[in-house]
mmCIF file of C-alpha atoms in Angstrom:
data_model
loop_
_atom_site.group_PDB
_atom_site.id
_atom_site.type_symbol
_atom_site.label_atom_id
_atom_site.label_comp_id
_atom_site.label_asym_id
_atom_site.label_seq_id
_atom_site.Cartn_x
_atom_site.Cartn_y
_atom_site.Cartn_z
ATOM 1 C CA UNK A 96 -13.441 -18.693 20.142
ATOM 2 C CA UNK A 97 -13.371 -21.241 17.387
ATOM 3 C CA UNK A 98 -16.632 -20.175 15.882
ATOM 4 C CA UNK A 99 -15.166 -16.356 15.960
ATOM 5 C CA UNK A 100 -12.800 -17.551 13.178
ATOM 6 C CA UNK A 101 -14.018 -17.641 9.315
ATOM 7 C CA UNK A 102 -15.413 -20.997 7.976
ATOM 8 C CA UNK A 103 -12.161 -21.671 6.004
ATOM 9 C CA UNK A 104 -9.847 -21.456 8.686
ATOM 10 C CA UNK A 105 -12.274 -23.480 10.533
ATOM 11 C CA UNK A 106 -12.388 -26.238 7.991
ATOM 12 C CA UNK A 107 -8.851 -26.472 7.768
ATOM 13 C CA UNK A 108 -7.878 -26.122 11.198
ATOM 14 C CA UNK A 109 -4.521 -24.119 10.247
ATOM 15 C CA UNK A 110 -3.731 -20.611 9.982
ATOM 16 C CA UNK A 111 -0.317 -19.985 7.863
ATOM 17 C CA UNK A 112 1.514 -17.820 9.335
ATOM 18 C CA UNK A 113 4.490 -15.647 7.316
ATOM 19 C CA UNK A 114 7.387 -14.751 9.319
ATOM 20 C CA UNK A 115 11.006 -13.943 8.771
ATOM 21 C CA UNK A 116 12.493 -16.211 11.429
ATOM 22 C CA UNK A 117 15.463 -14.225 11.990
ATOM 23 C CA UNK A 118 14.561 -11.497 14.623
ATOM 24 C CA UNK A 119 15.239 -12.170 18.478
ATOM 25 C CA UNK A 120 13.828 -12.160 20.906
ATOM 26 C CA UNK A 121 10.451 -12.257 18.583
ATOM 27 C CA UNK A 122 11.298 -15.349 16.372
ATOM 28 C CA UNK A 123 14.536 -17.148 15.917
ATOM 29 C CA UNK A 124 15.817 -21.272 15.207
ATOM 30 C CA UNK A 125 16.653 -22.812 18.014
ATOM 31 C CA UNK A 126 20.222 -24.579 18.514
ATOM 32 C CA UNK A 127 18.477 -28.106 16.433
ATOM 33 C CA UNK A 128 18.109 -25.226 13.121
ATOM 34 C CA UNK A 129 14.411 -26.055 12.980
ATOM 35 C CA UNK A 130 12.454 -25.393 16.045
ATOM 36 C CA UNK A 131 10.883 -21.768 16.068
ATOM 37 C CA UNK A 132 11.211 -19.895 19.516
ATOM 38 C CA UNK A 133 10.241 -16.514 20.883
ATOM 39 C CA UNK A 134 7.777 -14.164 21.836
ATOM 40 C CA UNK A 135 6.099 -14.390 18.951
ATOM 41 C CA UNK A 136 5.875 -18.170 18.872
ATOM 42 C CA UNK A 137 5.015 -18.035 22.437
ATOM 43 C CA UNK A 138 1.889 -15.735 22.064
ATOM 44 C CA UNK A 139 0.941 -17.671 18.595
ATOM 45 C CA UNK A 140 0.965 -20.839 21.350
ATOM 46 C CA UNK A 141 -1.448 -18.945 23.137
ATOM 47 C CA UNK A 142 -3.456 -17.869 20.951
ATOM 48 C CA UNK A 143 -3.947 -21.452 19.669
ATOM 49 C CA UNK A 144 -5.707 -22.300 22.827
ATOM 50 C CA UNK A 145 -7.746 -19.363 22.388
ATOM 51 C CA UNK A 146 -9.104 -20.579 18.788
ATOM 52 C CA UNK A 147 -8.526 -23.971 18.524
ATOM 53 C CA UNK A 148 -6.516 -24.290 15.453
ATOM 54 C CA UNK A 149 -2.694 -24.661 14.730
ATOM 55 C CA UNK A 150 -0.799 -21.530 14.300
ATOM 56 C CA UNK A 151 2.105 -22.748 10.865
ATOM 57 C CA UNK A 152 5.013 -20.578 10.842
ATOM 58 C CA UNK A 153 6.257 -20.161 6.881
ATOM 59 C CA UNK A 154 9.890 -18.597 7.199
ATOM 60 C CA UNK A 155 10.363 -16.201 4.601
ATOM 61 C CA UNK A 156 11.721 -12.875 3.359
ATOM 62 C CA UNK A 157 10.450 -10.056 5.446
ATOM 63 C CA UNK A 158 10.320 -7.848 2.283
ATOM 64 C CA UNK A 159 7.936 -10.889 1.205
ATOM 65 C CA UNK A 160 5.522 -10.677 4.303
ATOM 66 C CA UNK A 161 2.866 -8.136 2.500
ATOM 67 C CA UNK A 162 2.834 -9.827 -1.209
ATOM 68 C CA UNK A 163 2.873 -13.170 0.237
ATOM 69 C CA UNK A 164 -0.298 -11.891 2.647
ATOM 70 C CA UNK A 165 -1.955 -9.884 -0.010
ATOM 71 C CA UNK A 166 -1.945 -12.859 -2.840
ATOM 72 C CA UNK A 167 -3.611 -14.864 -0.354
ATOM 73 C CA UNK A 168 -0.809 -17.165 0.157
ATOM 74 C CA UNK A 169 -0.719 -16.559 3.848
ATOM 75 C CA UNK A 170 -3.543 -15.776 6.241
ATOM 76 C CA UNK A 171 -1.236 -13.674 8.961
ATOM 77 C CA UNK A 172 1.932 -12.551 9.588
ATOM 78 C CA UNK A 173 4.170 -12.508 13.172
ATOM 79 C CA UNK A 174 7.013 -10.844 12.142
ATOM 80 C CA UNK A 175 7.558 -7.957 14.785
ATOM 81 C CA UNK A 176 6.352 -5.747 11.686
ATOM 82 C CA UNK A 177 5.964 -1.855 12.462
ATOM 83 C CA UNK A 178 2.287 -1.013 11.826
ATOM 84 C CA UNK A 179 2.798 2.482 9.923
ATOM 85 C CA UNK A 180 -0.327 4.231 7.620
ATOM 86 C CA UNK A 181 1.825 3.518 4.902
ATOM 87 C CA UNK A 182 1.249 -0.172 5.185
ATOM 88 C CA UNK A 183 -2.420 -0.297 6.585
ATOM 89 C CA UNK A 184 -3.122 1.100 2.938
ATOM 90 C CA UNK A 185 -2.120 -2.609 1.941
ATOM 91 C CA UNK A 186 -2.449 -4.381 5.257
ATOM 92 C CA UNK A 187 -4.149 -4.480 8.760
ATOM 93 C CA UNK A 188 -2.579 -4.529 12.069
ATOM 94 C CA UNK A 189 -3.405 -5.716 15.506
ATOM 95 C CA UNK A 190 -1.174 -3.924 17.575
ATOM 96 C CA UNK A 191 0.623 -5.616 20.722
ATOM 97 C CA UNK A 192 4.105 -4.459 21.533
ATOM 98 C CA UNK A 193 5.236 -1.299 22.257
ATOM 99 C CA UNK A 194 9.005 -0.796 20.526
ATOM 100 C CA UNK A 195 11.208 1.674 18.588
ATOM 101 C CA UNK A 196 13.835 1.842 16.079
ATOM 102 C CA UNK A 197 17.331 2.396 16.793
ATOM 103 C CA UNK A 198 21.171 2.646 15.950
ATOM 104 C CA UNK A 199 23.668 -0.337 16.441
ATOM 105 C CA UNK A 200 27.244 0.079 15.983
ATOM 106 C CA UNK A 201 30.280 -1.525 16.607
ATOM 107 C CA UNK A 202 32.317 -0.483 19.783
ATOM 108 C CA UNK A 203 34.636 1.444 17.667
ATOM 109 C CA UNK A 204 32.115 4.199 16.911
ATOM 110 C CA UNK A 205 29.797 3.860 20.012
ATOM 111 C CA UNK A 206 30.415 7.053 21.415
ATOM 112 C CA UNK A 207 30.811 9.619 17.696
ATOM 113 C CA UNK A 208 27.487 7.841 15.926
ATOM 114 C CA UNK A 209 24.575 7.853 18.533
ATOM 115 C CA UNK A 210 22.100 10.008 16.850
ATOM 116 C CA UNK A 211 20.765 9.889 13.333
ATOM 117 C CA UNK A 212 22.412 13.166 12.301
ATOM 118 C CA UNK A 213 25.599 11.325 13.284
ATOM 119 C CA UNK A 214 25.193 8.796 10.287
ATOM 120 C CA UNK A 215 25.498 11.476 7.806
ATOM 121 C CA UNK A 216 28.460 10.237 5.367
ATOM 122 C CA UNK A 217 28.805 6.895 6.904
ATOM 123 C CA UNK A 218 27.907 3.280 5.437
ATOM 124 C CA UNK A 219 24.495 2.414 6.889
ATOM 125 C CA UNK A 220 23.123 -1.228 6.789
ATOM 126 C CA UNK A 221 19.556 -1.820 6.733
ATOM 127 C CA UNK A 222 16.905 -4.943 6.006
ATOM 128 C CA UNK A 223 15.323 -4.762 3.143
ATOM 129 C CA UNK A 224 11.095 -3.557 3.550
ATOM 130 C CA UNK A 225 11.704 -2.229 7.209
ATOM 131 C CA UNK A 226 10.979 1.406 8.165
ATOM 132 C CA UNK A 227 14.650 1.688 9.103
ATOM 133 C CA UNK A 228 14.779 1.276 5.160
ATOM 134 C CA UNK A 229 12.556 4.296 4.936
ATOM 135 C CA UNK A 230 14.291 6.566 8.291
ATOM 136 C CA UNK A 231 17.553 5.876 5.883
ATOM 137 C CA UNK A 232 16.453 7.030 3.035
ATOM 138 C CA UNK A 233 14.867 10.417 4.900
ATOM 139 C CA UNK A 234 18.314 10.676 7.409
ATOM 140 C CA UNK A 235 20.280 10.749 3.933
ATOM 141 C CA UNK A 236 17.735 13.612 2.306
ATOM 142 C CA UNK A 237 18.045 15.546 5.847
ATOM 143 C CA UNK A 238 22.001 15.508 5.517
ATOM 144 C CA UNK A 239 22.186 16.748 1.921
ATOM 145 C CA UNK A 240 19.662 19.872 2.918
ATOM 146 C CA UNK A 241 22.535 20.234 6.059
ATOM 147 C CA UNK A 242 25.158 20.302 3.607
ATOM 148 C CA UNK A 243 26.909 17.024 4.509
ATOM 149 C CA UNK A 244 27.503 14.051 2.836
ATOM 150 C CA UNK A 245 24.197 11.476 2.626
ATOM 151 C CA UNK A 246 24.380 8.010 3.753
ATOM 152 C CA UNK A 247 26.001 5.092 2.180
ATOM 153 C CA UNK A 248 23.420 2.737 2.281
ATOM 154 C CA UNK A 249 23.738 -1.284 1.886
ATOM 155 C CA UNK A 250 20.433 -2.851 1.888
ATOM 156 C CA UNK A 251 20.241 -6.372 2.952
ATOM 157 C CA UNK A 252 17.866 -9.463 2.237
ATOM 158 C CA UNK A 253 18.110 -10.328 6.476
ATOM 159 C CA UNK A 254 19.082 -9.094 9.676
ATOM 160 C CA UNK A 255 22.027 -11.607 9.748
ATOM 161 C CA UNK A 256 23.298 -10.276 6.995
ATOM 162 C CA UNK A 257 23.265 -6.288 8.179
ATOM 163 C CA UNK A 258 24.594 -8.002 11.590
ATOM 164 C CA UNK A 259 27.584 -9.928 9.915
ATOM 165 C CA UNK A 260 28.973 -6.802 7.990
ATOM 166 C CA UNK A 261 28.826 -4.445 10.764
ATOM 167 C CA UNK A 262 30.182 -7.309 12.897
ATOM 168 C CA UNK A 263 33.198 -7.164 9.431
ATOM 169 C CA UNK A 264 33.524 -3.161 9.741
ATOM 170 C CA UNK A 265 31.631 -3.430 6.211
ATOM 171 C CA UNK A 266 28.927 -0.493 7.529
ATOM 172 C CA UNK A 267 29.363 1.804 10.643
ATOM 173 C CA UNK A 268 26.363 1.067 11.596
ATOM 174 C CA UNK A 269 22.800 -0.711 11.217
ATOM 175 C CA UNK A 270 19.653 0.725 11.661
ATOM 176 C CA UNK A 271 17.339 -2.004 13.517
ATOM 177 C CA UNK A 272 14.474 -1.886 16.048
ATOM 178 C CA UNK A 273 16.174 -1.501 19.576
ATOM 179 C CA UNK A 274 14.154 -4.264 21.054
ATOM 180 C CA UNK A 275 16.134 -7.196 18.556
ATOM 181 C CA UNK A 276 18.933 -4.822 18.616
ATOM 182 C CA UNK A 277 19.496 -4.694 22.519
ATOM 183 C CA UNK A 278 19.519 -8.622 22.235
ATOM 184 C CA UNK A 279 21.668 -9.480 19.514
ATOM 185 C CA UNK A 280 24.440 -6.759 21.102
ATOM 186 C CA UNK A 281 24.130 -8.725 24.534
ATOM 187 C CA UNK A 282 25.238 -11.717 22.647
ATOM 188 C CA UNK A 283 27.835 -9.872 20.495
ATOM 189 C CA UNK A 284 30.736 -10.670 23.292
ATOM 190 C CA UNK A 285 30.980 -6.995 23.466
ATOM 191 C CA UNK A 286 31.576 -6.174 19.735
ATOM 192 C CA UNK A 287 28.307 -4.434 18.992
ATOM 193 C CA UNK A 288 26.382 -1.993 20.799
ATOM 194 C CA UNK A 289 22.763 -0.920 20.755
ATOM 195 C CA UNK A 290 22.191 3.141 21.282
ATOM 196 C CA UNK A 291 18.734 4.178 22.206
ATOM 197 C CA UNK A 292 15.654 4.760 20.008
ATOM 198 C CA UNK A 293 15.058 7.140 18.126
ATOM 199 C CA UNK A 294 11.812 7.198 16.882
ATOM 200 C CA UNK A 295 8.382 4.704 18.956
ATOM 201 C CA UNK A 296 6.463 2.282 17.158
ATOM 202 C CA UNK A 297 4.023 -0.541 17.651
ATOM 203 C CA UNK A 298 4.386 -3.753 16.352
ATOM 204 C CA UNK A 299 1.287 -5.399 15.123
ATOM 205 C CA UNK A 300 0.642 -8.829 13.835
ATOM 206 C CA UNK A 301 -0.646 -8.265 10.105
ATOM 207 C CA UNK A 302 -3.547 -9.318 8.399
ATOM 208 C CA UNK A 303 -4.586 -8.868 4.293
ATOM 209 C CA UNK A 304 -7.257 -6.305 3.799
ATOM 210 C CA UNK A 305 -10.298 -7.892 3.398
ATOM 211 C CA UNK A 306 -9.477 -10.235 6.456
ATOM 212 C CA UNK A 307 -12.086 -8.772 8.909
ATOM 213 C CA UNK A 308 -13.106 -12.082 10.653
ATOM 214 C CA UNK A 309 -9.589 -13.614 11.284
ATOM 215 C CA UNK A 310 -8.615 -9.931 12.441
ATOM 216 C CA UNK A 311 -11.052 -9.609 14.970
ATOM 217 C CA UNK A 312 -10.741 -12.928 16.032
ATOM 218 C CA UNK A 313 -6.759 -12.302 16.625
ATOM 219 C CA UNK A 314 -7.929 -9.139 18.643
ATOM 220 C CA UNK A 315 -10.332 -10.707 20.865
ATOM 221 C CA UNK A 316 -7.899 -13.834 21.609
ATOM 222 C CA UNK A 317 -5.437 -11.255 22.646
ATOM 223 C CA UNK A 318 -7.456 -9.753 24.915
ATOM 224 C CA UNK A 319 -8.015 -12.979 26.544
ATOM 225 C CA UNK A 320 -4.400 -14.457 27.310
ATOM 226 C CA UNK A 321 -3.836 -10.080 28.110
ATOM 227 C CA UNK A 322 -6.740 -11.004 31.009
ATOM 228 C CA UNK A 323 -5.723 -14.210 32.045
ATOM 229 C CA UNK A 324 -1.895 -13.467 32.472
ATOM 230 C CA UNK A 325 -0.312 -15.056 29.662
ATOM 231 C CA UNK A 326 0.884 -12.299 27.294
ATOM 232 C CA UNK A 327 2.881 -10.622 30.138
ATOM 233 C CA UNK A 328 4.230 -13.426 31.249
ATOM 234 C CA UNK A 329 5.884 -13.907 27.951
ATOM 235 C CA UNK A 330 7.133 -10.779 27.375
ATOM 236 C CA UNK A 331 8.470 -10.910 31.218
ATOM 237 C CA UNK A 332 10.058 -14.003 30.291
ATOM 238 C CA UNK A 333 12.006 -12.114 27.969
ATOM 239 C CA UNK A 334 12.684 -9.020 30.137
ATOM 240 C CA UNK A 335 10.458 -7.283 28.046
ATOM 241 C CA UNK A 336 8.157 -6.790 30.462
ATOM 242 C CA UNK A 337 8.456 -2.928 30.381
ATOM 243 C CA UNK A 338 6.870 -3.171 26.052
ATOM 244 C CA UNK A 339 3.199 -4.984 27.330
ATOM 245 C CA UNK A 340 0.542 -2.570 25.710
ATOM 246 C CA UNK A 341 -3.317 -2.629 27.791
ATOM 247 C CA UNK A 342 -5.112 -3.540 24.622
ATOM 248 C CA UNK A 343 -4.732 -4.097 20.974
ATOM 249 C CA UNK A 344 -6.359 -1.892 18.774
ATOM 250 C CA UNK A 345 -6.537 -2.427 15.059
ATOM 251 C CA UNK A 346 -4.337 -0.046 13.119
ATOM 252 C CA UNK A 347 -3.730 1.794 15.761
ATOM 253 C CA UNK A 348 -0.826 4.191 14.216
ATOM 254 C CA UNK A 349 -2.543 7.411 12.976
ATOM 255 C CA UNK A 350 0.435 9.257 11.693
#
């Protein structure tokens, strides 16, 4: 699929890839502080066999992804980004996992905050440029129309961060996609938990407008390591399995 790609990425035999490298089970350091693992490494593995050229992983903000993408500093991002209309009016998507945003909490409040009309009046962590930043912002709205306080919102640069203070008893709660969530509360020695989603999505690996070769490219190599096994046995080897999507359409959110 080499010839697929556009002539630049061809000559230089690298796509740069953004990614904030702090979201298991997608991307994450591993124990040496250097080494990139996950699913999304895993597939980007894959997908250089597909087109012959090295996948670079840049770790950066994830509020950085789309300027970074659209001032043609990076060609793609794998950042387990949500594809939403409101971003394919800046950037394109190839979707491939099916997820969904959800509610962790401490085991403390577990069983009173489990829906989003629960977080009305409480402190609310949330990363910076995620749509949890925007489902805050429209829980908050919802609770002043009920009459109730809105949230107390503390937006944060990483996930780390929004994991440390609820981890402190700094927020009640953190809003985070249920797929990273459900991981980091398995390794929370029992001090976090992960509630269930509230809302679906589809993450899609991002592309600036304008990008219409590499895009397509991307799409067709992921229907090839769909066809000859690969992509579900990575997300099996992650127990995420039960996420694999049959095919990857480009912006495939329509509302």
């Amino acid at each position: 699929m080499f010839s697929e790609l556009p002539q630049s990425v061809q000559e230089a035999g690298t796509i740069n890839v953004a990614s904030n490298v702090e979201y298991p089970p997608f991307e994450s350091f591993d124990t040496d502080g250097t080494t990139i693992v996950g699913i999304d490494r895993d597939i980007a593995d894959e997908l250089e066999n597909q087109l012959g050229v090295t996948l670079e992983f840049n770790n950066i903000a994830f509020d950085a992804i789309i300027p970074g993408l659209d001032s043609g500093r990076y060609d793609m991002a794998m950042s387990a980004m949500s594809d939403t209309v409101e971003r394919q009016k800046q950037v394109d998507f190839v979707d491939y996992f099916s997820a969904g945003g959800g509610i962790m909490t401490g085991t403390a409040n577990a069983e009173s905050i489990k829906t989003l009309d629960d977080l009305c009046g409480k402190a609310v962590g949330i990363v910076k440029g995620t749509t949890e930043d925007a489902d805050a912002a429209e829980q908050s709205a919802e609770c002043e129309a009920a009459g109730k306080d809105p949230l107390k919102v503390t937006v944060f640069a990483g996930q780390n961060q929004a994991v440390l203070a609820l981890q402190s008893a700094r927020t009640d709660a953190f809003l985070v996609d249920s797929t990273s969530g459900s991981v980091i509360a398995a390794g929370s020695k029992g001090q976090l938990v992960q509630g269930p989603r509230y809302q679906d999505l589809a993450f899609g690996i991002v592309f600036p407008k304008e990008s219409d070769q590499l895009t397509e490219a991307v799409q067709l190599a992921m229907g090839e390591i769909k066809a000859n096994g690969a992509y579900d046995r990575i997300l099996a080897d992650y127990d995420m399995a039960d996420h694999s999507v049959d095919d990857f359409p480009i912006n495939g959110v329509t509302e």
